[in-house]
mmCIF file of C-alpha atoms in Angstrom:
data_model
loop_
_atom_site.group_PDB
_atom_site.id
_atom_site.type_symbol
_atom_site.label_atom_id
_atom_site.label_comp_id
_atom_site.label_asym_id
_atom_site.label_seq_id
_atom_site.Cartn_x
_atom_site.Cartn_y
_atom_site.Cartn_z
ATOM 1 C CA MET I 1 -33.485 5.777 41.718
ATOM 2 C CA ARG I 2 -30.316 8.007 43.109
ATOM 3 C CA LEU I 3 -27.615 6.618 45.408
ATOM 4 C CA SER I 4 -24.978 8.646 47.539
ATOM 5 C CA ILE I 5 -22.022 6.886 46.858
ATOM 6 C CA ASP I 6 -18.590 8.697 48.768
ATOM 7 C CA GLY I 7 -20.963 11.984 50.051
ATOM 8 C CA VAL I 8 -22.220 12.692 45.616
ATOM 9 C CA GLU I 9 -25.510 11.781 45.031
ATOM 10 C CA ARG I 10 -25.743 9.966 41.261
ATOM 11 C CA ALA I 11 -28.805 9.000 39.439
ATOM 12 C CA PHE I 12 -29.601 5.616 37.390
ATOM 13 C CA ALA I 13 -32.141 4.495 34.606
ATOM 14 C CA PRO I 14 -31.624 1.143 35.304
ATOM 15 C CA GLU I 15 -33.441 -0.584 32.310
ATOM 16 C CA VAL I 16 -34.126 -3.952 34.115
ATOM 17 C CA LEU I 17 -34.738 -5.565 37.369
ATOM 18 C CA VAL I 18 -33.113 -9.172 38.075
ATOM 19 C CA VAL I 19 -33.708 -11.109 41.064
ATOM 20 C CA ILE I 20 -31.260 -13.790 41.892
ATOM 21 C CA GLY I 21 -32.782 -16.609 44.496
ATOM 22 C CA TYR I 22 -31.408 -19.377 45.553
ATOM 23 C CA ALA I 23 -28.145 -18.484 45.595
ATOM 24 C CA GLY I 24 -26.461 -19.573 48.897
ATOM 25 C CA ARG I 25 -22.088 -20.838 48.620
ATOM 26 C CA ASP I 26 -23.067 -24.477 50.475
ATOM 27 C CA ARG I 27 -25.215 -26.017 47.646
ATOM 28 C CA ALA I 28 -26.162 -29.019 50.178
ATOM 29 C CA ALA I 29 -28.076 -26.469 52.427
ATOM 30 C CA VAL I 30 -29.367 -25.339 48.909
ATOM 31 C CA GLU I 31 -31.154 -28.223 48.009
ATOM 32 C CA HIS I 32 -32.304 -28.787 52.186
ATOM 33 C CA HIS I 33 -34.306 -25.198 52.175
ATOM 34 C CA ILE I 34 -35.631 -25.642 48.739
ATOM 35 C CA ASP I 35 -36.562 -29.256 50.348
ATOM 36 C CA GLU I 36 -38.632 -27.139 53.234
ATOM 37 C CA LEU I 37 -40.419 -25.011 51.143
ATOM 38 C CA ALA I 38 -41.419 -28.269 48.663
ATOM 39 C CA GLU I 39 -43.308 -29.045 52.805
ATOM 40 C CA LEU I 40 -45.445 -25.456 52.167
ATOM 41 C CA GLY I 41 -46.100 -25.786 49.037
ATOM 42 C CA VAL I 42 -43.336 -23.935 46.899
ATOM 43 C CA PRO I 43 -42.174 -25.456 44.131
ATOM 44 C CA ARG I 44 -38.466 -26.202 42.884
ATOM 45 C CA PRO I 45 -36.802 -23.556 41.065
ATOM 46 C CA ALA I 46 -36.366 -24.105 37.209
ATOM 47 C CA SER I 47 -32.320 -23.691 37.715
ATOM 48 C CA ILE I 48 -29.769 -22.564 40.706
ATOM 49 C CA PRO I 49 -29.059 -20.307 40.943
ATOM 50 C CA LEU I 50 -32.390 -18.646 40.102
ATOM 51 C CA PHE I 51 -32.048 -15.773 37.468
ATOM 52 C CA MET I 52 -35.604 -13.815 37.388
ATOM 53 C CA VAL I 53 -36.322 -10.931 35.844
ATOM 54 C CA PHE I 54 -38.734 -7.611 35.819
ATOM 55 C CA PRO I 55 -39.408 -4.138 35.306
ATOM 56 C CA PRO I 56 -37.506 -1.668 36.549
ATOM 57 C CA TRP I 57 -40.755 0.584 38.005
ATOM 58 C CA LEU I 58 -40.767 -2.476 40.743
ATOM 59 C CA LEU I 59 -37.751 -0.680 41.971
ATOM 60 C CA SER I 60 -38.861 1.974 45.389
ATOM 61 C CA GLN I 61 -37.144 4.237 46.991
ATOM 62 C CA ALA I 62 -40.447 5.491 49.058
ATOM 63 C CA PRO I 63 -40.451 5.460 53.074
ATOM 64 C CA SER I 64 -43.510 3.029 52.673
ATOM 65 C CA ILE I 65 -45.116 -0.038 49.977
ATOM 66 C CA VAL I 66 -48.431 -0.897 49.085
ATOM 67 C CA VAL I 67 -49.433 -4.574 49.126
ATOM 68 C CA ALA I 68 -52.379 -6.617 47.987
ATOM 69 C CA GLY I 69 -53.041 -9.065 51.460
ATOM 70 C CA PRO I 70 -51.535 -9.743 54.232
ATOM 71 C CA ALA I 71 -49.023 -13.071 53.467
ATOM 72 C CA SER I 72 -45.962 -10.886 51.988
ATOM 73 C CA SER I 73 -42.985 -9.883 53.494
ATOM 74 C CA GLY I 74 -39.254 -8.485 53.195
ATOM 75 C CA GLU I 75 -35.761 -9.998 52.573
ATOM 76 C CA ALA I 76 -32.478 -8.002 53.534
ATOM 77 C CA GLU I 77 -30.321 -8.385 50.096
ATOM 78 C CA ILE I 78 -27.121 -6.868 48.945
ATOM 79 C CA VAL I 79 -28.076 -5.177 45.422
ATOM 80 C CA VAL I 80 -25.714 -4.872 42.510
ATOM 81 C CA VAL I 81 -26.426 -1.867 40.498
ATOM 82 C CA VAL I 82 -24.488 -1.932 36.589
ATOM 83 C CA ASP I 83 -24.065 1.154 34.628
ATOM 84 C CA ASP I 84 -22.261 0.877 31.712
ATOM 85 C CA ASP I 85 -18.400 -0.001 33.109
ATOM 86 C CA GLU I 86 -19.197 0.852 36.680
ATOM 87 C CA ALA I 87 -20.850 -1.026 39.104
ATOM 88 C CA PHE I 88 -21.748 0.096 42.537
ATOM 89 C CA VAL I 89 -23.127 -1.836 45.959
ATOM 90 C CA THR I 90 -26.366 -1.073 47.709
ATOM 91 C CA LEU I 91 -28.966 -2.740 49.694
ATOM 92 C CA GLY I 92 -32.545 -3.463 49.089
ATOM 93 C CA SER I 93 -35.610 -5.841 50.477
ATOM 94 C CA ASP I 94 -37.190 -8.267 47.819
ATOM 95 C CA HIS I 95 -40.668 -8.155 49.283
ATOM 96 C CA THR I 96 -42.297 -11.228 48.289
ATOM 97 C CA ASP I 97 -46.228 -12.426 48.077
ATOM 98 C CA ARG I 98 -45.633 -15.088 50.589
ATOM 99 C CA ALA I 99 -49.159 -17.416 49.788
ATOM 100 C CA LEU I 100 -48.758 -16.935 45.953
ATOM 101 C CA GLU I 101 -45.234 -18.089 46.741
ATOM 102 C CA ALA I 102 -46.131 -22.060 47.165
ATOM 103 C CA VAL I 103 -48.051 -21.908 44.023
ATOM 104 C CA ASP I 104 -44.779 -19.713 41.407
ATOM 105 C CA ILE I 105 -42.006 -17.836 42.925
ATOM 106 C CA VAL I 106 -41.597 -15.559 40.026
ATOM 107 C CA ALA I 107 -45.023 -13.934 40.051
ATOM 108 C CA SER I 108 -44.819 -13.958 43.922
ATOM 109 C CA LYS I 109 -41.753 -12.065 43.990
ATOM 110 C CA GLY I 110 -43.221 -9.246 40.373
ATOM 111 C CA VAL I 111 -45.902 -8.537 42.527
ATOM 112 C CA CYS I 112 -44.540 -6.273 45.211
ATOM 113 C CA PRO I 113 -42.454 -3.434 45.230
ATOM 114 C CA LYS I 114 -39.002 -4.178 45.562
ATOM 115 C CA PRO I 115 -37.445 -1.257 48.655
ATOM 116 C CA VAL I 116 -33.884 0.114 47.680
ATOM 117 C CA ALA I 117 -31.839 2.096 50.360
ATOM 118 C CA THR I 118 -30.482 5.755 49.170
ATOM 119 C CA SER I 119 -26.893 4.893 49.705
ATOM 120 C CA GLY I 120 -24.110 2.925 48.435
ATOM 121 C CA TRP I 121 -20.403 1.895 47.839
ATOM 122 C CA ALA I 122 -18.982 1.779 45.236
ATOM 123 C CA ALA I 123 -18.612 -2.279 43.837
ATOM 124 C CA ALA I 124 -14.564 -2.039 44.634
ATOM 125 C CA ALA I 125 -14.813 -0.811 47.789
ATOM 126 C CA VAL I 126 -16.134 -4.269 49.256
ATOM 127 C CA SER I 127 -14.542 -6.839 46.237
ATOM 128 C CA GLY I 128 -13.268 -9.504 47.580
ATOM 129 C CA ARG I 129 -14.945 -9.443 50.740
ATOM 130 C CA TRP I 130 -18.234 -10.073 50.836
ATOM 131 C CA GLU I 131 -17.455 -12.682 53.716
ATOM 132 C CA ASP I 132 -16.868 -9.003 56.290
ATOM 133 C CA LEU I 133 -20.120 -8.011 55.214
ATOM 134 C CA THR I 134 -22.993 -8.565 57.847
ATOM 135 C CA LEU I 135 -26.751 -8.283 56.367
ATOM 136 C CA SER I 136 -29.556 -7.832 59.600
ATOM 137 C CA SER I 137 -33.153 -6.425 59.259
ATOM 138 C CA ARG I 138 -35.644 -6.042 62.376
ATOM 139 C CA ILE I 139 -39.301 -5.767 61.964
ATOM 140 C CA ASP I 140 -42.474 -4.518 63.506
ATOM 141 C CA GLY I 141 -39.971 -1.385 65.363
ATOM 142 C CA GLY I 142 -37.084 -3.868 66.329
ATOM 143 C CA VAL I 143 -37.631 -7.459 66.343
ATOM 144 C CA ALA I 144 -34.483 -9.503 64.831
ATOM 145 C CA TYR I 145 -35.407 -11.348 61.591
ATOM 146 C CA GLN I 146 -32.257 -11.668 59.896
ATOM 147 C CA ASP I 147 -28.495 -11.909 60.974
ATOM 148 C CA GLY I 148 -26.064 -13.541 58.564
ATOM 149 C CA SER I 149 -22.647 -13.229 56.557
ATOM 150 C CA ALA I 150 -23.116 -11.975 53.312
ATOM 151 C CA GLY I 151 -19.759 -14.526 52.629
ATOM 152 C CA ALA I 152 -23.102 -17.524 53.285
ATOM 153 C CA ASN I 153 -23.899 -16.848 48.907
ATOM 154 C CA LEU I 154 -22.431 -16.296 46.087
ATOM 155 C CA PRO I 155 -20.032 -13.504 45.812
ATOM 156 C CA PRO I 156 -22.191 -11.062 44.083
ATOM 157 C CA LEU I 157 -20.722 -9.888 41.237
ATOM 158 C CA GLU I 158 -20.605 -13.496 40.435
ATOM 159 C CA LEU I 159 -23.788 -14.103 40.389
ATOM 160 C CA VAL I 160 -24.110 -10.433 37.965
ATOM 161 C CA ALA I 161 -21.574 -11.541 35.486
ATOM 162 C CA ALA I 162 -23.587 -14.781 35.456
ATOM 163 C CA ILE I 163 -26.763 -13.408 34.079
ATOM 164 C CA PRO I 164 -28.361 -15.399 30.753
ATOM 165 C CA TRP I 165 -29.094 -12.514 28.932
ATOM 166 C CA ALA I 166 -30.784 -13.349 25.530
ATOM 167 C CA GLY I 167 -29.918 -10.283 24.279
ATOM 168 C CA PRO I 168 -27.330 -7.507 24.802
ATOM 169 C CA ARG I 169 -26.847 -6.800 28.328
ATOM 170 C CA PRO I 170 -28.685 -3.866 29.709
ATOM 171 C CA ARG I 171 -26.870 -1.179 29.442
ATOM 172 C CA CYS I 172 -28.152 -0.296 33.511
ATOM 173 C CA PHE I 173 -29.582 -2.449 35.907
ATOM 174 C CA ALA I 174 -30.447 -3.632 39.131
ATOM 175 C CA ALA I 175 -29.724 -6.947 40.458
ATOM 176 C CA PHE I 176 -30.891 -8.507 43.734
ATOM 177 C CA THR I 177 -28.348 -11.324 45.176
ATOM 178 C CA GLY I 178 -29.443 -13.329 47.673
ATOM 179 C CA THR I 179 -30.993 -13.286 51.653
ATOM 180 C CA VAL I 180 -29.883 -14.815 54.623
ATOM 181 C CA PRO I 181 -31.762 -17.085 57.166
ATOM 182 C CA VAL I 182 -34.812 -15.408 59.444
ATOM 183 C CA ILE I 183 -34.561 -15.514 62.533
ATOM 184 C CA GLY I 184 -37.940 -18.139 63.137
ATOM 185 C CA ASP I 185 -40.620 -18.137 60.364
ATOM 186 C CA ILE I 186 -40.910 -15.947 57.766
ATOM 187 C CA ARG I 187 -43.732 -13.608 58.842
ATOM 188 C CA PRO I 188 -45.519 -9.736 57.656
ATOM 189 C CA SER I 189 -44.459 -7.044 59.254
ATOM 190 C CA SER I 190 -45.672 -3.824 59.674
ATOM 191 C CA SER I 191 -42.276 -2.514 59.392
ATOM 192 C CA PHE I 192 -39.215 -3.577 57.864
ATOM 193 C CA ALA I 193 -35.553 -2.089 58.638
ATOM 194 C CA ALA I 194 -32.108 -3.992 57.187
ATOM 195 C CA THR I 195 -28.315 -2.729 57.474
ATOM 196 C CA LEU I 196 -25.764 -4.043 55.471
ATOM 197 C CA ALA I 197 -22.460 -3.038 57.537
ATOM 198 C CA GLY I 198 -18.727 -3.998 56.989
ATOM 199 C CA PRO I 199 -15.347 -3.138 58.605
ATOM 200 C CA GLY I 200 -14.233 0.887 57.401
ATOM 201 C CA LEU I 201 -17.185 1.043 55.449
ATOM 202 C CA PRO I 202 -20.620 3.764 56.435
ATOM 203 C CA PRO I 203 -23.266 1.459 57.135
ATOM 204 C CA LEU I 204 -25.929 0.956 54.630
ATOM 205 C CA GLU I 205 -29.706 1.439 56.107
ATOM 206 C CA LEU I 206 -33.621 0.981 54.686
ATOM 207 C CA ASN I 207 -36.380 1.103 56.462
ATOM 208 C CA TYR I 208 -39.846 1.244 55.099
ATOM 209 C CA ARG I 209 -43.899 0.340 56.020
ATOM 210 C CA VAL I 210 -46.384 -1.842 54.829
ATOM 211 C CA GLU I 211 -49.200 -0.887 54.121
ATOM 212 C CA THR I 212 -51.819 -3.501 52.780
ATOM 213 C CA VAL I 213 -54.699 -2.216 50.517
ATOM 214 C CA PRO I 214 -58.329 -2.189 52.558
ATOM 215 C CA PRO I 215 -60.610 -5.782 51.599
ATOM 216 C CA LEU I 216 -63.568 -6.247 49.983
ATOM 217 C CA ALA I 217 -66.948 -7.034 51.873
ATOM 218 C CA GLY I 218 -67.983 -10.617 50.658
#
């Protein structure tokens, strides 16, 4: 994957992708959300936060993704890319199969590509400023879908530092660090656009189309 950082394009070769769920700063609000999801049949996570690991080829910077079935949707998230002793911040979408989520949360994350923006910031430029950052998304050509403060979640660099590696930390990896609530119901869309913005920073933009493989007869 490639990111433009301060006008300079850098190439990264993540060895692993980590998706961190239930990363809200307010534990009571997280528990309330878990209860809401339980009413929809989504099982309780094994841990809070929930750390899920996936192969890096799920990361995508293509203008469109292809999914199976009509029940998937995106989530705007801050993504931290760690490369040796450097860290960078970009924007991604934790696209998830909502039908499968009611059966297996980890599996629901692993069957969809994870779109990532093509620009980012040095982590040093935003460390300690998470509450100044806003995450927003739009679906189907401009319908408001998410709009919230990144400060609602635990600080991304703290979450990345808490990843429970079983062995040595990979040299290069990417981590999705939590989303903000949707406006209305969680729902699929044919397109997804997200923005990560903060005072004095060039906004990060992500746009992609969602295509569904055609069903078979019978």
